[in-house]
mmCIF file with all atom_site columns, C-alpha atoms in Angstrom:
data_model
loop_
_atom_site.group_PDB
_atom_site.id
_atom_site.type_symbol
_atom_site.label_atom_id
_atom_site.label_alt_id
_atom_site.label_comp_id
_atom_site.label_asym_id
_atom_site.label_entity_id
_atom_site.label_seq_id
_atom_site.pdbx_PDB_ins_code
_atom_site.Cartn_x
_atom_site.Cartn_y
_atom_site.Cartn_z
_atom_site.occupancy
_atom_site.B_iso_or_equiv
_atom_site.pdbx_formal_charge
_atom_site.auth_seq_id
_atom_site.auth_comp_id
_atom_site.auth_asym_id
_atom_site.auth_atom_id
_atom_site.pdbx_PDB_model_num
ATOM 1   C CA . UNK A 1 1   ? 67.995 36.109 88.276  1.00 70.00 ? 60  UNK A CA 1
ATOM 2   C CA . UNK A 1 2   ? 71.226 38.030 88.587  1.00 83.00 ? 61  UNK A CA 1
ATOM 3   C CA . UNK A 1 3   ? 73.846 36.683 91.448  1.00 92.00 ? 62  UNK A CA 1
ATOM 4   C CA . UNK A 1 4   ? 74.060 38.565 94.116  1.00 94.00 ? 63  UNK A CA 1
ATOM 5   C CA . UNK A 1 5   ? 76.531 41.411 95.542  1.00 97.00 ? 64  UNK A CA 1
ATOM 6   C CA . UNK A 1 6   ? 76.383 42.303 100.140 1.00 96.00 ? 65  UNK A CA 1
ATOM 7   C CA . UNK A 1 7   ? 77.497 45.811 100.735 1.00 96.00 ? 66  UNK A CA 1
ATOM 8   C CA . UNK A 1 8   ? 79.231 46.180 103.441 1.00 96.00 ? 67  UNK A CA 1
ATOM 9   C CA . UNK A 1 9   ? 76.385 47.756 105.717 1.00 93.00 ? 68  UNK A CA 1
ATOM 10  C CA . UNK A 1 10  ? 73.892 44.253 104.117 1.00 93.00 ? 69  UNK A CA 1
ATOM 11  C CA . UNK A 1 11  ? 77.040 42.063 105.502 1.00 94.00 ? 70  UNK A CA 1
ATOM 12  C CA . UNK A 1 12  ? 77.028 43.470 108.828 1.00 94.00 ? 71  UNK A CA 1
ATOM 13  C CA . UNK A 1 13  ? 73.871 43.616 108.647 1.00 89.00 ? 72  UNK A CA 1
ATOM 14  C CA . UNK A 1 14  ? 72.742 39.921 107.722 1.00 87.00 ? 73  UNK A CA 1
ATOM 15  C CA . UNK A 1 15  ? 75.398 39.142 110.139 1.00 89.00 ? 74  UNK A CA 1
ATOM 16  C CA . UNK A 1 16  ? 73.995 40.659 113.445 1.00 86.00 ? 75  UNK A CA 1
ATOM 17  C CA . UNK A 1 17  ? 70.727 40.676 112.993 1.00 79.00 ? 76  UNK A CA 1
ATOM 18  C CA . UNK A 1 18  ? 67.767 37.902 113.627 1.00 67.00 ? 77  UNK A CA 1
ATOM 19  C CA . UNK A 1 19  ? 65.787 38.966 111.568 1.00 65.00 ? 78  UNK A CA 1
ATOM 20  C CA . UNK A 1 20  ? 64.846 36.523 108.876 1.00 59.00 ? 79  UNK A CA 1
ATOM 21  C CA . UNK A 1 21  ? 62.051 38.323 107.091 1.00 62.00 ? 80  UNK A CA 1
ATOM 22  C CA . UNK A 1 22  ? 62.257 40.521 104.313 1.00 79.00 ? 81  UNK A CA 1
ATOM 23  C CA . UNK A 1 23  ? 63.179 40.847 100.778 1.00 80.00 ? 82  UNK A CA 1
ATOM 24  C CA . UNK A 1 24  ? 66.325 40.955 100.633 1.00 80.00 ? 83  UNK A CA 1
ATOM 25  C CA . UNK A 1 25  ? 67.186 38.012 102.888 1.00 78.00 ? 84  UNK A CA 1
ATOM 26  C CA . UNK A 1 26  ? 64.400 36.320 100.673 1.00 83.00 ? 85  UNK A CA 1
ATOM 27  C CA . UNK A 1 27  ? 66.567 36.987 97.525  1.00 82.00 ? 86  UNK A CA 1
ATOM 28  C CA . UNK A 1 28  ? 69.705 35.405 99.188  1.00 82.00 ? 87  UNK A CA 1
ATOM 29  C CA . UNK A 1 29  ? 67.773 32.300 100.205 1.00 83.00 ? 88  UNK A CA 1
ATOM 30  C CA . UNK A 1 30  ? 66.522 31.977 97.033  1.00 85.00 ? 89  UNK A CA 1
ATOM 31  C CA . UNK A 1 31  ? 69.804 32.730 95.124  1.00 80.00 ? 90  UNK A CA 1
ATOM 32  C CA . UNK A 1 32  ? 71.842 30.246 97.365  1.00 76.00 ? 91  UNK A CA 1
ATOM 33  C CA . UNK A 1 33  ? 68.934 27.340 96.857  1.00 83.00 ? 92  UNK A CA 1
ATOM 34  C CA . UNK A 1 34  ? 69.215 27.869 93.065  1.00 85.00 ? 93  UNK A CA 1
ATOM 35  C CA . UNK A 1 35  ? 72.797 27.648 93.439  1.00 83.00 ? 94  UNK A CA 1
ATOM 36  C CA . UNK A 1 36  ? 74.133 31.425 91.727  1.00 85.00 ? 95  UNK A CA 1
ATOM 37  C CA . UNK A 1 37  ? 76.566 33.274 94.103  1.00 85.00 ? 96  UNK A CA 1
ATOM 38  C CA . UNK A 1 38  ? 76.245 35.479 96.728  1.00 92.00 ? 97  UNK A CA 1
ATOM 39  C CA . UNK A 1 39  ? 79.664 37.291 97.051  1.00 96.00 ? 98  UNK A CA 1
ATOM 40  C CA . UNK A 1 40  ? 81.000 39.937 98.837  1.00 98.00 ? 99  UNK A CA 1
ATOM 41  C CA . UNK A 1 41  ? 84.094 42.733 97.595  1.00 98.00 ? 100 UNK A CA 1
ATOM 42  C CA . UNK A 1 42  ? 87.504 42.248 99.686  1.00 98.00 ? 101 UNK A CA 1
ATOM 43  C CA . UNK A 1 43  ? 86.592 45.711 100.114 1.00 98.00 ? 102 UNK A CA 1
ATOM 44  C CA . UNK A 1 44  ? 84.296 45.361 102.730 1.00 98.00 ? 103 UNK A CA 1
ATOM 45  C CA . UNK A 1 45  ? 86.980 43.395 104.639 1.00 98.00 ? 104 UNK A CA 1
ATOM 46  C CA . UNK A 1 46  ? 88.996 46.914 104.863 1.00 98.00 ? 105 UNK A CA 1
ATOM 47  C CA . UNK A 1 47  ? 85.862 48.727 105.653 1.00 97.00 ? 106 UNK A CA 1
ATOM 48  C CA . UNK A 1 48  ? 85.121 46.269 108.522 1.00 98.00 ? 107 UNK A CA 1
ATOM 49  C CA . UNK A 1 49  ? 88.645 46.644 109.863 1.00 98.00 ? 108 UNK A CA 1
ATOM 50  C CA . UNK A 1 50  ? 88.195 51.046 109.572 1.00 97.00 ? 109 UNK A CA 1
ATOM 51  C CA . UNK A 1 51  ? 84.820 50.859 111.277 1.00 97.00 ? 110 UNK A CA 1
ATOM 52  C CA . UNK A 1 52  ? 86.487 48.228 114.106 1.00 98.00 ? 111 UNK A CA 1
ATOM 53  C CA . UNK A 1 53  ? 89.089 50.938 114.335 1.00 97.00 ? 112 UNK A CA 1
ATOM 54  C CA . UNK A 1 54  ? 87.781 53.924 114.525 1.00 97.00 ? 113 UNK A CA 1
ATOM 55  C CA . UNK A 1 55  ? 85.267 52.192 117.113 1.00 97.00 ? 114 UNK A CA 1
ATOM 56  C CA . UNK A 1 56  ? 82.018 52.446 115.402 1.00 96.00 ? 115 UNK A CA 1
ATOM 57  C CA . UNK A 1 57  ? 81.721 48.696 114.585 1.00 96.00 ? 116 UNK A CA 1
ATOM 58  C CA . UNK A 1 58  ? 82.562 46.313 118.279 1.00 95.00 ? 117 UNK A CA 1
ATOM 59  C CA . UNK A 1 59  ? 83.396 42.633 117.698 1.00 95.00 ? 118 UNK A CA 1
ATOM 60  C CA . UNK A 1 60  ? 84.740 39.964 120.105 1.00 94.00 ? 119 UNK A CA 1
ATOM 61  C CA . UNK A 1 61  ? 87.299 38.895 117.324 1.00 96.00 ? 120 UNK A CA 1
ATOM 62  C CA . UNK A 1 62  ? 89.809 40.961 115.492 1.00 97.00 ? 121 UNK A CA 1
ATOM 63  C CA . UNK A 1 63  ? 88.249 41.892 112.306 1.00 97.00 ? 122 UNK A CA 1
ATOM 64  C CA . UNK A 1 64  ? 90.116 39.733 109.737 1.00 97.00 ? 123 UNK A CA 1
ATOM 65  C CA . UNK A 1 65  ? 88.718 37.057 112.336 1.00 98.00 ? 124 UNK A CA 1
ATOM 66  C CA . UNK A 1 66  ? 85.286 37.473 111.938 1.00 97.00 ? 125 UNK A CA 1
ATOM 67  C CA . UNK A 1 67  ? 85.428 38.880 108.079 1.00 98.00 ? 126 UNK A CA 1
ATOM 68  C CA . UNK A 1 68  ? 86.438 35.129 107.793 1.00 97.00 ? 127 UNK A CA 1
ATOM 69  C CA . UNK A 1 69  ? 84.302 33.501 110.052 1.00 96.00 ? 128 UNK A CA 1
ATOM 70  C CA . UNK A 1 70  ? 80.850 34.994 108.918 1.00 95.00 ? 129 UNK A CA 1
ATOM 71  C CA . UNK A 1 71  ? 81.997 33.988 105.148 1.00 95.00 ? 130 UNK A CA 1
ATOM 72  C CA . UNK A 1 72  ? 82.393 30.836 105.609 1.00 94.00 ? 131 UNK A CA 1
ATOM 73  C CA . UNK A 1 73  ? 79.086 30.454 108.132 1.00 91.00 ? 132 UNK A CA 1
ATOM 74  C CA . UNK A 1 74  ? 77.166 32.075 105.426 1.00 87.00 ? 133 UNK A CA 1
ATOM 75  C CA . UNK A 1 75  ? 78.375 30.354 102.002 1.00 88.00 ? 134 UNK A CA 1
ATOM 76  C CA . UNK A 1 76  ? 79.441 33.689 100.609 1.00 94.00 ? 135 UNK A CA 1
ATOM 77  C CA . UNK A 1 77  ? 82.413 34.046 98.403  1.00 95.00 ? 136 UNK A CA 1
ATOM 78  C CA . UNK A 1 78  ? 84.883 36.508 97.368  1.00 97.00 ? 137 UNK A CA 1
ATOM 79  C CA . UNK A 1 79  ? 83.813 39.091 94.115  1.00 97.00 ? 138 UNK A CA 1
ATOM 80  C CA . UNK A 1 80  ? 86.868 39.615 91.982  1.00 96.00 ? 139 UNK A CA 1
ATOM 81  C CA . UNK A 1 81  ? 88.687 42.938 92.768  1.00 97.00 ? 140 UNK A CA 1
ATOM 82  C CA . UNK A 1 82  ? 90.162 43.176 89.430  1.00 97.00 ? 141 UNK A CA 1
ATOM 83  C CA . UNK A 1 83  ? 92.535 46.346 88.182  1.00 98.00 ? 142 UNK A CA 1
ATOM 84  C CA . UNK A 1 84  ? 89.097 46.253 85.208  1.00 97.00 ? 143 UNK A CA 1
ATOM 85  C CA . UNK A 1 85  ? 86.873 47.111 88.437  1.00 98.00 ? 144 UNK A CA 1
ATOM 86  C CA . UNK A 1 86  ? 89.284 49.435 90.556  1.00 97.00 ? 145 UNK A CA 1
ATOM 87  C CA . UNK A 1 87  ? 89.531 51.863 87.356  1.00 97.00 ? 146 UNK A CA 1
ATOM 88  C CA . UNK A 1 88  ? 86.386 51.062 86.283  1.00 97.00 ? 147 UNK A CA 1
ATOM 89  C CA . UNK A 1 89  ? 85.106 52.880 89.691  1.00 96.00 ? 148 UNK A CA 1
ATOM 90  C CA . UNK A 1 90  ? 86.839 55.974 88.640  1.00 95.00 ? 149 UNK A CA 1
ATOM 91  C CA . UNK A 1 91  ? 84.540 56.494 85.644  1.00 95.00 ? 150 UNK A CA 1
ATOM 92  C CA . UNK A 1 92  ? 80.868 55.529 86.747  1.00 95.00 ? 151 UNK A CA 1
ATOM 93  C CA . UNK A 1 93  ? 78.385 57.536 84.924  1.00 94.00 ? 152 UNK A CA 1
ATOM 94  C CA . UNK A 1 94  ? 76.352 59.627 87.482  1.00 89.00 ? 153 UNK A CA 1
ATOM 95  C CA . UNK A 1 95  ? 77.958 58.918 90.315  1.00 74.00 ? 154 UNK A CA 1
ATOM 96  C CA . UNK A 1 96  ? 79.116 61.957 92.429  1.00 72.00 ? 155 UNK A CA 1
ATOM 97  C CA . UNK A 1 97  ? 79.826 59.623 95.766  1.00 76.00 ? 156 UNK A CA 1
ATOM 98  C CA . UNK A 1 98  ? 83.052 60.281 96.802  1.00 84.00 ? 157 UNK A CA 1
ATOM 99  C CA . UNK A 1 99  ? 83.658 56.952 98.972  1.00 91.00 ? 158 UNK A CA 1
ATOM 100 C CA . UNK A 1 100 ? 86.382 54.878 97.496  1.00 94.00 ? 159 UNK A CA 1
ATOM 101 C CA . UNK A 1 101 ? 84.779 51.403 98.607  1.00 96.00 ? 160 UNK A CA 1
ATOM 102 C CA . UNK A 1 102 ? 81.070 52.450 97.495  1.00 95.00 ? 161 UNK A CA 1
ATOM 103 C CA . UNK A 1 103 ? 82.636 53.617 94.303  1.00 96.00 ? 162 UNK A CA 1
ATOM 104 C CA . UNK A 1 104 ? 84.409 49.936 94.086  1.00 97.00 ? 163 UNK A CA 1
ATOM 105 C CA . UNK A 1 105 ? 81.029 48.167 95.284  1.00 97.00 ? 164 UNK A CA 1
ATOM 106 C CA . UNK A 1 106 ? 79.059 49.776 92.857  1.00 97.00 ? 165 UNK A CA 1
ATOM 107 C CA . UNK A 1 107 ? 81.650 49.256 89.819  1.00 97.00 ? 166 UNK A CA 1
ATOM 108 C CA . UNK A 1 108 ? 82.221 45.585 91.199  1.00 98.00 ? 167 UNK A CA 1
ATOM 109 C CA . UNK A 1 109 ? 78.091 45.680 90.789  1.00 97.00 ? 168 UNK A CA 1
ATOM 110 C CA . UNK A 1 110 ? 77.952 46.941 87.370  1.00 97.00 ? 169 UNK A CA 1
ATOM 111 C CA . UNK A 1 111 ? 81.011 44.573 85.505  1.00 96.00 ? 170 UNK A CA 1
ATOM 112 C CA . UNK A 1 112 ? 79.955 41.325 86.667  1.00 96.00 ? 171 UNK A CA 1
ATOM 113 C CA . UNK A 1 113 ? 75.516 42.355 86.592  1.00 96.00 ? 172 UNK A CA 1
ATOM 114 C CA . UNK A 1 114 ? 75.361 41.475 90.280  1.00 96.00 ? 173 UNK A CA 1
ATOM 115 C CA . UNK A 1 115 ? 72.114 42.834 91.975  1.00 95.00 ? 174 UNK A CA 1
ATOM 116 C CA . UNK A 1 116 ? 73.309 44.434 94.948  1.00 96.00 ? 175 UNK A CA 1
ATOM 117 C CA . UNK A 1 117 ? 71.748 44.086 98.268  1.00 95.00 ? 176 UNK A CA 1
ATOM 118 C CA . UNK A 1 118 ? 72.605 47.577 100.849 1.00 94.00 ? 177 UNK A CA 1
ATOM 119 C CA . UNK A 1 119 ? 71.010 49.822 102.869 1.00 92.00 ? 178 UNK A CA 1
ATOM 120 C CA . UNK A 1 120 ? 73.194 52.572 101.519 1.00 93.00 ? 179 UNK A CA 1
ATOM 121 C CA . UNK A 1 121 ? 70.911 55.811 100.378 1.00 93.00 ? 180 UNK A CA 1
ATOM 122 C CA . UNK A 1 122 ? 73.457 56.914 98.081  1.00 93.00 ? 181 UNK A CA 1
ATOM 123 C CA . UNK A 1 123 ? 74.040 53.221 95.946  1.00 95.00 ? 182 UNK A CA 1
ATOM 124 C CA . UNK A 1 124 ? 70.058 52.893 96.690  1.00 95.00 ? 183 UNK A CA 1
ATOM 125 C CA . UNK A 1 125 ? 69.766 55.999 94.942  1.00 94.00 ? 184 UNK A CA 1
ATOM 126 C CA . UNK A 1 126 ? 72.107 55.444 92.330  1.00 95.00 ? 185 UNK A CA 1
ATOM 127 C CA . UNK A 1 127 ? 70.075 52.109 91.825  1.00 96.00 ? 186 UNK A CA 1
ATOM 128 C CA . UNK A 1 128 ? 67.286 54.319 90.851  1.00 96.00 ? 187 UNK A CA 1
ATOM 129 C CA . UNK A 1 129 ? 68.610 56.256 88.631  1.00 95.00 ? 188 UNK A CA 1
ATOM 130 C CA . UNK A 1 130 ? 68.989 52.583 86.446  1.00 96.00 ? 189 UNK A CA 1
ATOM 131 C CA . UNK A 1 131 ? 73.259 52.459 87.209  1.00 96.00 ? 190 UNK A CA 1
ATOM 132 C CA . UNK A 1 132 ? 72.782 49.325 88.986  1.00 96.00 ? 191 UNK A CA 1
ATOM 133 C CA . UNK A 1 133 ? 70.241 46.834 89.733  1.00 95.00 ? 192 UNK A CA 1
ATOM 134 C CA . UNK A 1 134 ? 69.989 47.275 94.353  1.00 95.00 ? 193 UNK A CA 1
ATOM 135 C CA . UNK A 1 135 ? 67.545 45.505 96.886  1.00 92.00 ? 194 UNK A CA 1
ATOM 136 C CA . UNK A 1 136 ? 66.953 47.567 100.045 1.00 92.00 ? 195 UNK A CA 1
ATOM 137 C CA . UNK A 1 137 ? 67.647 45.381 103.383 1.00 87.00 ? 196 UNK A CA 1
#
């Protein structure tokens, strides 16, 4: 079993909602009991802070605030953003995505093996096509 990798979208996500069923929150459960990591990219922390901004994300903390907060709640830790992964997203085979951070997700995915947990249709999709190992949530 491969550690595991939160989009963005799966943070939020995991974050807000009650919902404790399903196989993705299954696979964190059962990655944090057998002790492997669940990380998340610094990335998401800027994404957080552009959806805050641009007012399609609302919090009742400044972002940085509750980027923090739900990390530390949750057990997660930091993936490595690493000059090997930042170029590394520049070259992905097959990937015609043009978002910087789902291009740095799905590189960050693909140099350490993480399994990535999104509800992205794009890195879902890329999944498929056998780029990256992805659980739907």
């Amino acid at each position: 079993m491969s550690p595991l990798l939160l989009d963005t979208c799966a943070l939020i996500f995991f974050a807000t909602s009650e919902d404790e069923t399903g196989e993705a929150r299954a696979a964190v459960q059962q990655t944090h009991e057998t002790g492997q990591a669940v990380v998340v990219s610094p990335i998401s922390a800027w994404e957080i802070g552009v959806l805050v901004a641009r007012g399609r994300l609302n919090l009742l903390m400044p972002p940085l605030r509750w980027f923090e907060q739900v990390m530390e709640r949750s057990g997660l830790s930091l993936a490595a953003l690493t000059p090997d992964v930042l170029v590394a997203s520049s070259f992905l085979p097959g990937f015609p995505h043009r978002d910087p951070a789902d291009r740095i997700i799905a590189a960050t995915a693909r140099e350490y093996g993480y399994r990535l947990i999104t509800r992205d249709r794009s890195l879902l999709a890329y999944a498929r096509e056998g780029h990256i190992q992805a659980i739907a949530c």
